[in-house]
Every structure is written in structure tokens, then in C-alpha cells.
mmCIF file of C-alpha atoms in Angstrom:
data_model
loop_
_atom_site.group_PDB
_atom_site.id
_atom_site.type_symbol
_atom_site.label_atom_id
_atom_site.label_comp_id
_atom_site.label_asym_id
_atom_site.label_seq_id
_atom_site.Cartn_x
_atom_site.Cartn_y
_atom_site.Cartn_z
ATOM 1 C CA UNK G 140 -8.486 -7.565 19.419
ATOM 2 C CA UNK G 141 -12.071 -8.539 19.074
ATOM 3 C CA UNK G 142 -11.625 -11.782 15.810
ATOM 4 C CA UNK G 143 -14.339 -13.936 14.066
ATOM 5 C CA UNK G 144 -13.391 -15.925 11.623
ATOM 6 C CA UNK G 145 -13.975 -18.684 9.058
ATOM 7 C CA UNK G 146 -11.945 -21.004 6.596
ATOM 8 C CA UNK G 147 -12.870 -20.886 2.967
ATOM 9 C CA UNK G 148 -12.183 -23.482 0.860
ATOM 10 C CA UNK G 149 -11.374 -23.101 -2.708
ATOM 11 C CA UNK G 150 -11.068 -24.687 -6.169
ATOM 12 C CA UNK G 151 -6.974 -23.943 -7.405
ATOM 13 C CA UNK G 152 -6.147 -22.897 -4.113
ATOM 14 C CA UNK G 153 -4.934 -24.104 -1.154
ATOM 15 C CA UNK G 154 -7.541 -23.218 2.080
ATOM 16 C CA UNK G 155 -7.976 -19.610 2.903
ATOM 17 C CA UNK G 156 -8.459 -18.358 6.319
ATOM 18 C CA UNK G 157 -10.903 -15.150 6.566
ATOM 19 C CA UNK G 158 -11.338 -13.009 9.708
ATOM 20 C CA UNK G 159 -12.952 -10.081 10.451
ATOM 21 C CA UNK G 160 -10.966 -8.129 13.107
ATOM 22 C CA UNK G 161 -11.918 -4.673 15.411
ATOM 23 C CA UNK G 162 -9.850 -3.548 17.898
ATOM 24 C CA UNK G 163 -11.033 -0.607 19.878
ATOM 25 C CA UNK G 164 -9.193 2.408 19.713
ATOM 26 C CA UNK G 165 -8.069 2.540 23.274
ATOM 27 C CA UNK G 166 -6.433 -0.779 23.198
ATOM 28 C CA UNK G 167 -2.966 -1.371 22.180
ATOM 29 C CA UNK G 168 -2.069 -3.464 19.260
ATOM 30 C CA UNK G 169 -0.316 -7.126 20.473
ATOM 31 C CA UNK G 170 2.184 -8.773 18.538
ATOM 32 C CA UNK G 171 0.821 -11.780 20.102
ATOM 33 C CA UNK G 172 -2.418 -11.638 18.709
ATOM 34 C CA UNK G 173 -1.560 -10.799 15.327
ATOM 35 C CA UNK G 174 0.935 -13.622 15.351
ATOM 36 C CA UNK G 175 -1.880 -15.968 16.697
ATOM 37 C CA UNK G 176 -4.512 -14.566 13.999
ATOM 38 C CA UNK G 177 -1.403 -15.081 11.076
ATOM 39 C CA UNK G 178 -1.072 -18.864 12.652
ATOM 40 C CA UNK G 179 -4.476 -19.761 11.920
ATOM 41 C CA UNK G 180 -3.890 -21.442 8.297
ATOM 42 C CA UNK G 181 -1.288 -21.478 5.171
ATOM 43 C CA UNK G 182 -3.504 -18.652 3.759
ATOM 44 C CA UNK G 183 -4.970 -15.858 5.895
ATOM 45 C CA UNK G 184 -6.442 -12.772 5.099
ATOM 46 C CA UNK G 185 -7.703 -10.363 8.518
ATOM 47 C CA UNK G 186 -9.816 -7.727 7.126
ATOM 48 C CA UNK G 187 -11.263 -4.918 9.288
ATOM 49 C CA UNK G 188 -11.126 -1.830 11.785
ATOM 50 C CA UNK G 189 -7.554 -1.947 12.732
ATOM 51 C CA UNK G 190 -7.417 1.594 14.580
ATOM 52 C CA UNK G 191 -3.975 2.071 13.540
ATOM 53 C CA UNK G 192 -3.007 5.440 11.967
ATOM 54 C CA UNK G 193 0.175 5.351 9.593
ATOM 55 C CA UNK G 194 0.781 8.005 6.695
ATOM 56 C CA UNK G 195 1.753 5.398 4.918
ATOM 57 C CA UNK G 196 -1.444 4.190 4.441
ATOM 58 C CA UNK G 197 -3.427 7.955 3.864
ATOM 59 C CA UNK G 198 -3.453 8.847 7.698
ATOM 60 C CA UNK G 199 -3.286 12.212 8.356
ATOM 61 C CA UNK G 200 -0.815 11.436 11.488
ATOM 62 C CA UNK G 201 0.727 8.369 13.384
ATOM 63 C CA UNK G 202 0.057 6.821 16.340
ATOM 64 C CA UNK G 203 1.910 4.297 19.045
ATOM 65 C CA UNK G 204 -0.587 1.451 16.497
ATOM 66 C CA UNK G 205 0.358 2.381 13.505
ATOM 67 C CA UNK G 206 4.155 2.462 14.148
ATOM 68 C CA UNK G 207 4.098 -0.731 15.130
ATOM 69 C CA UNK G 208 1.975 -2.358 12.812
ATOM 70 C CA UNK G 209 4.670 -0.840 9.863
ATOM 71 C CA UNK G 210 7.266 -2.628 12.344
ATOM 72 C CA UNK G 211 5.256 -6.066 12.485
ATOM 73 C CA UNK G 212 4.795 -6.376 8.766
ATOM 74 C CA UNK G 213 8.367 -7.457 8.406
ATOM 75 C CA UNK G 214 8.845 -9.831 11.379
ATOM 76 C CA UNK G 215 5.480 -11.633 10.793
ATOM 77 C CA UNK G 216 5.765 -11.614 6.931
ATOM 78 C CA UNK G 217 1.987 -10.093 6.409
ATOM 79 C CA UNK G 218 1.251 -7.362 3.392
ATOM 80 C CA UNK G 219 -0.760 -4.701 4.081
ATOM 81 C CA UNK G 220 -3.782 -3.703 1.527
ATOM 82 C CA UNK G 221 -5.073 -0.391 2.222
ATOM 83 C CA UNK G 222 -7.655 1.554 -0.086
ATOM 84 C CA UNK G 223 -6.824 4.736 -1.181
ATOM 85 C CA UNK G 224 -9.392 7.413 0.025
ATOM 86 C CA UNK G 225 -10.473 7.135 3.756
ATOM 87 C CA UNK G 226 -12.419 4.987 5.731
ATOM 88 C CA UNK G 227 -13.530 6.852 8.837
ATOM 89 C CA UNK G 228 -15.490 10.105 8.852
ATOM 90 C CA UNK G 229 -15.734 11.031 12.302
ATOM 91 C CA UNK G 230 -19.563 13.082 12.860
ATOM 92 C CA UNK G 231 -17.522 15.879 14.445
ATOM 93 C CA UNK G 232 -16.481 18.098 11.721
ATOM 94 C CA UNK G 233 -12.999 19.233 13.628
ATOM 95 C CA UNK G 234 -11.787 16.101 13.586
ATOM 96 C CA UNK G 235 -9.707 14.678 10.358
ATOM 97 C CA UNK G 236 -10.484 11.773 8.234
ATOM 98 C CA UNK G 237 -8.569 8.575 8.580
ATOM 99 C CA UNK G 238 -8.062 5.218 6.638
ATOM 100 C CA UNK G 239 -8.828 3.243 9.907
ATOM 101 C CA UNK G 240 -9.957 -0.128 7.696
ATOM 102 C CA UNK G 241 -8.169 -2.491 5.629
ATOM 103 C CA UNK G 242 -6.519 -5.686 5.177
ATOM 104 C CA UNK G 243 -3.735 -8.092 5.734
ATOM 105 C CA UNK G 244 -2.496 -11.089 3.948
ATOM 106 C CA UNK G 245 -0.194 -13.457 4.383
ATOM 107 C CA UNK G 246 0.408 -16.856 2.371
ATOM 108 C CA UNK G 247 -2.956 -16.002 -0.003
ATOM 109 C CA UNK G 248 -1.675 -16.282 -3.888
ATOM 110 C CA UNK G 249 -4.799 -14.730 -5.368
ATOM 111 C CA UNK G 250 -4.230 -11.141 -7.028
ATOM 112 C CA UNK G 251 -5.286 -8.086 -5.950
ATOM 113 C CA UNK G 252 -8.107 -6.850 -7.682
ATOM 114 C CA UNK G 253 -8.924 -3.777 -6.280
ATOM 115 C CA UNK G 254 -9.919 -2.439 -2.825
ATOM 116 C CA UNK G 255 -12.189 0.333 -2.395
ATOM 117 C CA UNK G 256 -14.263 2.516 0.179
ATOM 118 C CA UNK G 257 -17.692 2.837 -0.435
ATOM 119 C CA UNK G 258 -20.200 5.637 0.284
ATOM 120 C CA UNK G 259 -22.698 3.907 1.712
ATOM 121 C CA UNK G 260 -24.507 3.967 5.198
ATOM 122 C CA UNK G 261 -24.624 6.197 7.549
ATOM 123 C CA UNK G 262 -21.877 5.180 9.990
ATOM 124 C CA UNK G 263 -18.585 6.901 10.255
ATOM 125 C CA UNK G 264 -16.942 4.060 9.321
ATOM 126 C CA UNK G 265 -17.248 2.923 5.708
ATOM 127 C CA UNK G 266 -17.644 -0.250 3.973
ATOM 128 C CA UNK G 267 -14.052 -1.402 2.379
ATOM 129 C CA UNK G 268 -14.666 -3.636 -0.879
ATOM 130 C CA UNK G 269 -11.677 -6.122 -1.296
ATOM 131 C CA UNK G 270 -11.715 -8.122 -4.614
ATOM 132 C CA UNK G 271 -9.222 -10.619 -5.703
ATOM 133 C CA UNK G 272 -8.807 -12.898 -8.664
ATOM 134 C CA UNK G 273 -7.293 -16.035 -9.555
ATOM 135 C CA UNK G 274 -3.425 -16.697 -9.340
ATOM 136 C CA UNK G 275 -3.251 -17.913 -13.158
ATOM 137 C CA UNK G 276 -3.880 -14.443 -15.089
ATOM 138 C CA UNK G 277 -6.833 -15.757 -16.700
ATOM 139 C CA UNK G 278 -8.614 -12.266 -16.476
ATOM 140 C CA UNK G 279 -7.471 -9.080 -17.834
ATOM 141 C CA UNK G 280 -4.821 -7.642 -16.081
ATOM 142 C CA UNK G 281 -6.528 -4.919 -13.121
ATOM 143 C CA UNK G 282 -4.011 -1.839 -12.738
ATOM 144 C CA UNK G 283 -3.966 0.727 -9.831
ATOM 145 C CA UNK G 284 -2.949 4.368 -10.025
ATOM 146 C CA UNK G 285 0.734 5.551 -8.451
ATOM 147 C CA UNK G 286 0.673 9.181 -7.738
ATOM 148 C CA UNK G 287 4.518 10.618 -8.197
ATOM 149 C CA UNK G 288 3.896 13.003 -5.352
ATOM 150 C CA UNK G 289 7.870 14.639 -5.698
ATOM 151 C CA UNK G 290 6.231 16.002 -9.161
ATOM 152 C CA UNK G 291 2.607 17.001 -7.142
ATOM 153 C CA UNK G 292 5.547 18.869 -4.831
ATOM 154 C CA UNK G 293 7.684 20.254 -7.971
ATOM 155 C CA UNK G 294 4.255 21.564 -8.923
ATOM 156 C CA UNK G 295 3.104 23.364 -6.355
ATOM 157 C CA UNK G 296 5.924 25.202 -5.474
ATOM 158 C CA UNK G 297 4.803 27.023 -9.134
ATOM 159 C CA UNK G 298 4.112 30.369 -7.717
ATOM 160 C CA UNK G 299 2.466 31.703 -11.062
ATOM 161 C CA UNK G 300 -0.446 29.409 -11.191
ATOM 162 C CA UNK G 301 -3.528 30.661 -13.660
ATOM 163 C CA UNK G 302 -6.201 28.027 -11.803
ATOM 164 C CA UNK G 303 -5.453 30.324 -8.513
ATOM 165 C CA UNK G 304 -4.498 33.533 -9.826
ATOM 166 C CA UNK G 305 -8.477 34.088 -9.427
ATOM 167 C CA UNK G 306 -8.335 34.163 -5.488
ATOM 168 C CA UNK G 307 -8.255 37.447 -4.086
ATOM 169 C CA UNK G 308 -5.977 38.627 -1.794
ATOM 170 C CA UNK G 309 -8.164 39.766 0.892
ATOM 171 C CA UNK G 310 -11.262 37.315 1.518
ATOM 172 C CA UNK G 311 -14.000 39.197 2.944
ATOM 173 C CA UNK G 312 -17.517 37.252 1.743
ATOM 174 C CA UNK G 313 -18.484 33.874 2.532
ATOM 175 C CA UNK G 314 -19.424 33.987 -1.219
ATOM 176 C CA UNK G 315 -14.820 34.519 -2.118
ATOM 177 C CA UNK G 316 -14.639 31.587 0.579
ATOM 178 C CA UNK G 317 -16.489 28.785 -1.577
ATOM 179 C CA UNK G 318 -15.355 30.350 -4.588
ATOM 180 C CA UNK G 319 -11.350 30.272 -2.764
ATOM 181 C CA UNK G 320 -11.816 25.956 -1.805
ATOM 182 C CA UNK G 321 -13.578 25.254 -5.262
ATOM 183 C CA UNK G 322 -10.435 26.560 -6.884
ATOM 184 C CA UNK G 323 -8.043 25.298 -4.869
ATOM 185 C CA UNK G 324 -9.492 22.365 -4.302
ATOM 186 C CA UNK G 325 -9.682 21.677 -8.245
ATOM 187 C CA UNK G 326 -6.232 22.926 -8.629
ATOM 188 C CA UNK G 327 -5.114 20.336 -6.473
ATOM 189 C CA UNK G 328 -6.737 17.308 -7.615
ATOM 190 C CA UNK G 329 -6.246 18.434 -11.511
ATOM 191 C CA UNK G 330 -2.273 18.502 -10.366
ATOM 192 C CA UNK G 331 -2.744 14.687 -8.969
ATOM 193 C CA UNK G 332 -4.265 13.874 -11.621
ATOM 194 C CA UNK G 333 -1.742 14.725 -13.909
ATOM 195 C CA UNK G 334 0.889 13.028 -11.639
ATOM 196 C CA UNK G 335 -0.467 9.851 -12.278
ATOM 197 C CA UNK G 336 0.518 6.846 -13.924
ATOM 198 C CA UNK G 337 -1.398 3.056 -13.890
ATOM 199 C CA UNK G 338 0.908 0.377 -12.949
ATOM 200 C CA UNK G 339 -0.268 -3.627 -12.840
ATOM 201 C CA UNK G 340 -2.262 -4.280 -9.388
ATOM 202 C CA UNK G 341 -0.384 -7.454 -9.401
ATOM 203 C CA UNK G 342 2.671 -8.397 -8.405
ATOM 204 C CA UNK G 343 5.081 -11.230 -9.803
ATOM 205 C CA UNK G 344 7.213 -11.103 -6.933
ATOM 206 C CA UNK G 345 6.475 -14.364 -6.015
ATOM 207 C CA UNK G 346 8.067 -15.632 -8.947
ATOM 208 C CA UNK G 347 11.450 -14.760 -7.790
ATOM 209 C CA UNK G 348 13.645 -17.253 -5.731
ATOM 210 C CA UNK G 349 13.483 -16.994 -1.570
ATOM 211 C CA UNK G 350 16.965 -14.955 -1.942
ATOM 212 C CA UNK G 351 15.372 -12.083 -4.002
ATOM 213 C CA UNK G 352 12.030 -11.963 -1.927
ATOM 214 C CA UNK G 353 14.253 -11.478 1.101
ATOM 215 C CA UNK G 354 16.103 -8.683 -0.004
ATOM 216 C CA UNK G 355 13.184 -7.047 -1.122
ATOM 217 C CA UNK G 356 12.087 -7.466 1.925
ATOM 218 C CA UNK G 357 15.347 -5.571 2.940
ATOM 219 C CA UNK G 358 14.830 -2.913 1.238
ATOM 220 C CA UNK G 359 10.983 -2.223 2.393
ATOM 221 C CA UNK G 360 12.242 -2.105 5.648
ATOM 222 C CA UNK G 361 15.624 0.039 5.229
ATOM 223 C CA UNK G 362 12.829 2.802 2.829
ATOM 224 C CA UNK G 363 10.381 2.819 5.858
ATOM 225 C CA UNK G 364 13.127 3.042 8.549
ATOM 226 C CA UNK G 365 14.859 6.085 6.195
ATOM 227 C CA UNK G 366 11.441 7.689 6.071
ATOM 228 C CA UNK G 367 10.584 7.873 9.682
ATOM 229 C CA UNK G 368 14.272 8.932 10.266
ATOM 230 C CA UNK G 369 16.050 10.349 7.687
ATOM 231 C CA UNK G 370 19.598 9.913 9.005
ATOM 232 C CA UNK G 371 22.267 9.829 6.264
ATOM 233 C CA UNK G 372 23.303 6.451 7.564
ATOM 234 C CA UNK G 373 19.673 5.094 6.908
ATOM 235 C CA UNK G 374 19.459 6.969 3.880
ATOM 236 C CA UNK G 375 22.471 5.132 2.500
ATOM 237 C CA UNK G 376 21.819 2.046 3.631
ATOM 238 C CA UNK G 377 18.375 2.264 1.228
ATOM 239 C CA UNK G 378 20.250 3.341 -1.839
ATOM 240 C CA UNK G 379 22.524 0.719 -1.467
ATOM 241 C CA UNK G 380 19.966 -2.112 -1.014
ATOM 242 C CA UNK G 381 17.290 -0.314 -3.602
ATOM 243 C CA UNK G 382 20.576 -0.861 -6.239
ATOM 244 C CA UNK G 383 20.950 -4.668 -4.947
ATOM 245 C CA UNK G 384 17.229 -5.310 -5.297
ATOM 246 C CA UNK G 385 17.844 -3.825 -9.113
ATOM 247 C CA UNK G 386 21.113 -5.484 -10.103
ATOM 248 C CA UNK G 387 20.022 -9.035 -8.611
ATOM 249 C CA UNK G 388 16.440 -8.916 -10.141
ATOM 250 C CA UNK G 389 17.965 -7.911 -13.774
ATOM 251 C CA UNK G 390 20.323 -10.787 -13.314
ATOM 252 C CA UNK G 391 17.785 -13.089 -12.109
ATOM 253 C CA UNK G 392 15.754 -11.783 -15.634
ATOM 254 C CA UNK G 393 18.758 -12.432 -17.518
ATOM 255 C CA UNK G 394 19.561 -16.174 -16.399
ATOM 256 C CA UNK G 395 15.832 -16.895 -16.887
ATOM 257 C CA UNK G 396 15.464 -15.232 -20.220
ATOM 258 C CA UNK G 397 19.112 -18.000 -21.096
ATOM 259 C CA UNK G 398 16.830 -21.034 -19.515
ATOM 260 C CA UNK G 399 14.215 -20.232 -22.277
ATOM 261 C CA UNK G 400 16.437 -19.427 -24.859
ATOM 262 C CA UNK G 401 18.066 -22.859 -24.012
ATOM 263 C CA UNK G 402 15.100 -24.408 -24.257
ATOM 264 C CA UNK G 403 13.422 -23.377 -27.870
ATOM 265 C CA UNK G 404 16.814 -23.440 -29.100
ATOM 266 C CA UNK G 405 17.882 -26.471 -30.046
ATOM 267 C CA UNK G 406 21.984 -27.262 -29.021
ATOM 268 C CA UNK G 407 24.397 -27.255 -32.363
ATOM 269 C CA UNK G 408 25.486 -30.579 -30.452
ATOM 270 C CA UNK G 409 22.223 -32.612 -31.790
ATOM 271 C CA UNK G 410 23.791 -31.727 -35.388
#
């Protein structure tokens, strides 16, 4: 993995490592130099062309890379922030888009902004905009859309649909063609659409003790291992820890909400 890099230092937070990382699409991805990337400061973000395809992150397909990146974000403790369009645009038209470029953090307390591709230059690779804001909330809170895509499913499997009722049968122009994508393809995106909902870009995760952070930790592994292999023993073992990660966090809620109370209230002892 090709790496330059440079430390950053900041006003309200601690120093923050930045690296710019390629690695070329033939080579494998090392544990060892993500590990020795990760080790470079307290706070490091690696942003760049990772050549690791993953579903997950809008791939069309996975590859030896991507696998074990997903694997890696566990062990090393990194999070992985991926835009959510694609980043490469390979000149041959056969050949599928991929979201090839993105970024990982670990240790950085600054919230997530926004990242974004933009369509700019000419290179099949795109420029990836990462913003991030400070840790204190100062700023309006930024949301990000979460697409429910069981309901995109639900809704597609609607075999009266007016939007495509239009399509003939039997396509014979090139004119029925264009006219056949530009319906389906607004059918589709008016059914995402309407799937959905904005959610805070942030997370307060960090507020919650070491016990709660690992468990949720837990959990994103046991979802990712169920979804590559959806064995009924994996399956189960993700309910079960997605209900622990619920029960513990509404408890943790609870005895914080009775530390405030405890606080502005004052005790019928003083009386």
C-alpha cells in the first residue's frame, strides 16, 4: 500500500493523523500495513483508493479485499466512511461502477459531516469530499438518508405498477428502449425515494461505557457474519445480541436519566 501522510494539529482536539492511501488493484490488502498506518497517532484518519469491493459499501460484488477489510474493521477497531453513490467509472462501458474510495477512522472524535463523490475531472476515479465538525455540537445537527431497502423489496414485488404499465411488451425501436430505462429508471429511484428516512450523521456512541461499545461491537460483527452466511446458528446468534445491545443501552438510559434526576432534585434528607 502506497501511504503519504501528515499530522494535523488542532484547537479542542487531540493531534490527528491524515494519510492518503492507494493500493493497486493487483496487490493484496495486509493486515500489517493497515495495523502500521492505524499505529501512527491517537487519531488517524486514511483516506483514499482502497481497491476493495464490499456490497456493503455500494459494490456491485466482493472481492478477496473487500472481505477482509469487513473482517479487519473489528480486530483493528477502525470505522469505515464510505459515500453513497460510486467512486470509480471505469472508461469501458461493460464494466460496472464501484465505490473504490473512502475512508477510515480510528480514535478521531470529530463528527461526520458528510462525505460525498463529486463529478468533477475527467478521471475514472472521482474526487470523495469528507467533512467533519467539531465534537461539541456547536453546529446544527447534519443528518444522512437510510434507505429501508426490505420496503424498496416489498415494493417491487407490486406487479400492478402504473409508472411501468407504459412499457410495451415487445420492444422493437431504439425509440421504446429510452422510453423503457427512463421509466424504469424513474420508477426505481421515485420507490427509494419514498423509502427514505433522515437519521442524525452523528453518533453518541461514544458516550456509552467501554462495556456497551463492546457489545455493539458484537453485534456488528455477528450482523455481517449472518449476512455473508445466513446459517440459522448465525442468524440467532444476531437476534440475540441485537436484543442485548437494546436492553443494556435502555438500561444504561435509564440509570443516567436517575443520575440527573438525582442531581436537580434536591434529597427530602436536606429537609
Amino acid at each position: 500500500m502506497e501511504a503519504t501522510g501528515c499530522r494535523l494539529a488542532m484547537t479542542d482536539h487531540r493531534t490527528i493523523v491524515i494519510v492518503s492511501v492507494y493500493l493497486p488493484s493487483p496487490k493484496p490488502l495486509l493486515r500489517s500495513d493497515l495495523r502500521a498506518l492505524l499505529a501512527l497517532g491517537d487519531a488517524v484518519i486514511l483516506f483514499g483508493d482502497f481497491n476493495c469491493k464490499n456490497p456493503r459499501w455500494g459494490c456491485a460484488v466482493m472481492d478477496e479485499n473487500g472481505e477482509k477489510l469487513d473482517r479487519l474493521q473489528d480486530r483493528l477497531e477502525f470505522e469505515i466512511i464510505t459515500p453513497s453513490t460510486a467512486t470509480y467509472f471505469p472508461h469501458n462501458d461493460t464494466y460496472r461502477t464501484s465505490t473504490l474510495d473512502f475512508a477510515l477512522t480510528k480514535g478521531v472524535a470529530l463528527n461526520l459531516n458528510c462525505i460525498e463523490t463529486l463529478n468533477r475531472l475527467s478521471s475514472d476515479h472521482r474526487p470523495v469530499l469528507l467533512k467533519m465538525g467539531p465534537p461539541d455540537g456547536g453546529r446544527p445537527i447534519s443528518t444522512i438518508k437510510i434507505t429501508d431497502w426490505k420496503k424498496v423489496s416489498t415494493a417491487f414485488e407490486k406487479i400492478d405498477t402504473p409508472p411501468l404499465n407504459s412499457i410495451p411488451d415487445d420492444i422493437r425501436t431504439t425509440e421504446q428502449i429510452d422510453h423503457a430505462i427512463g421509466a424504469l429508471t424513474s420508477h426505481v429511484k421515485t420507490v427509494v425515494k419514498r423509502c427514505e428516512r433522515e437519521v442524525p450523521a452523528s453518533s453518541d456512541r461514544r458516550k456509552f461505557p467501554p462495556d456497551i461499545l463492546e457489545l455493539i461491537r458484537a453485534k456488528n460483527k455477528a450482523l455481517r457474519r449472518a449476512s455473508a452466511y445466513p446459517t440459522p446458528e448465525y442468524r440467532s446468534r444476531a437476534r440475540a445480541l441485537q436484543r442485548e445491545v437494546k436492553a443494556r443501552v435502555q438500561e444504561f438510559r435509564n440509570e443516567s436519566w436517575s443520575d440527573l434526576m438525582e442531581e436537580i432534585t434536591p434529597s427530602h434528607k436536606a429537609f
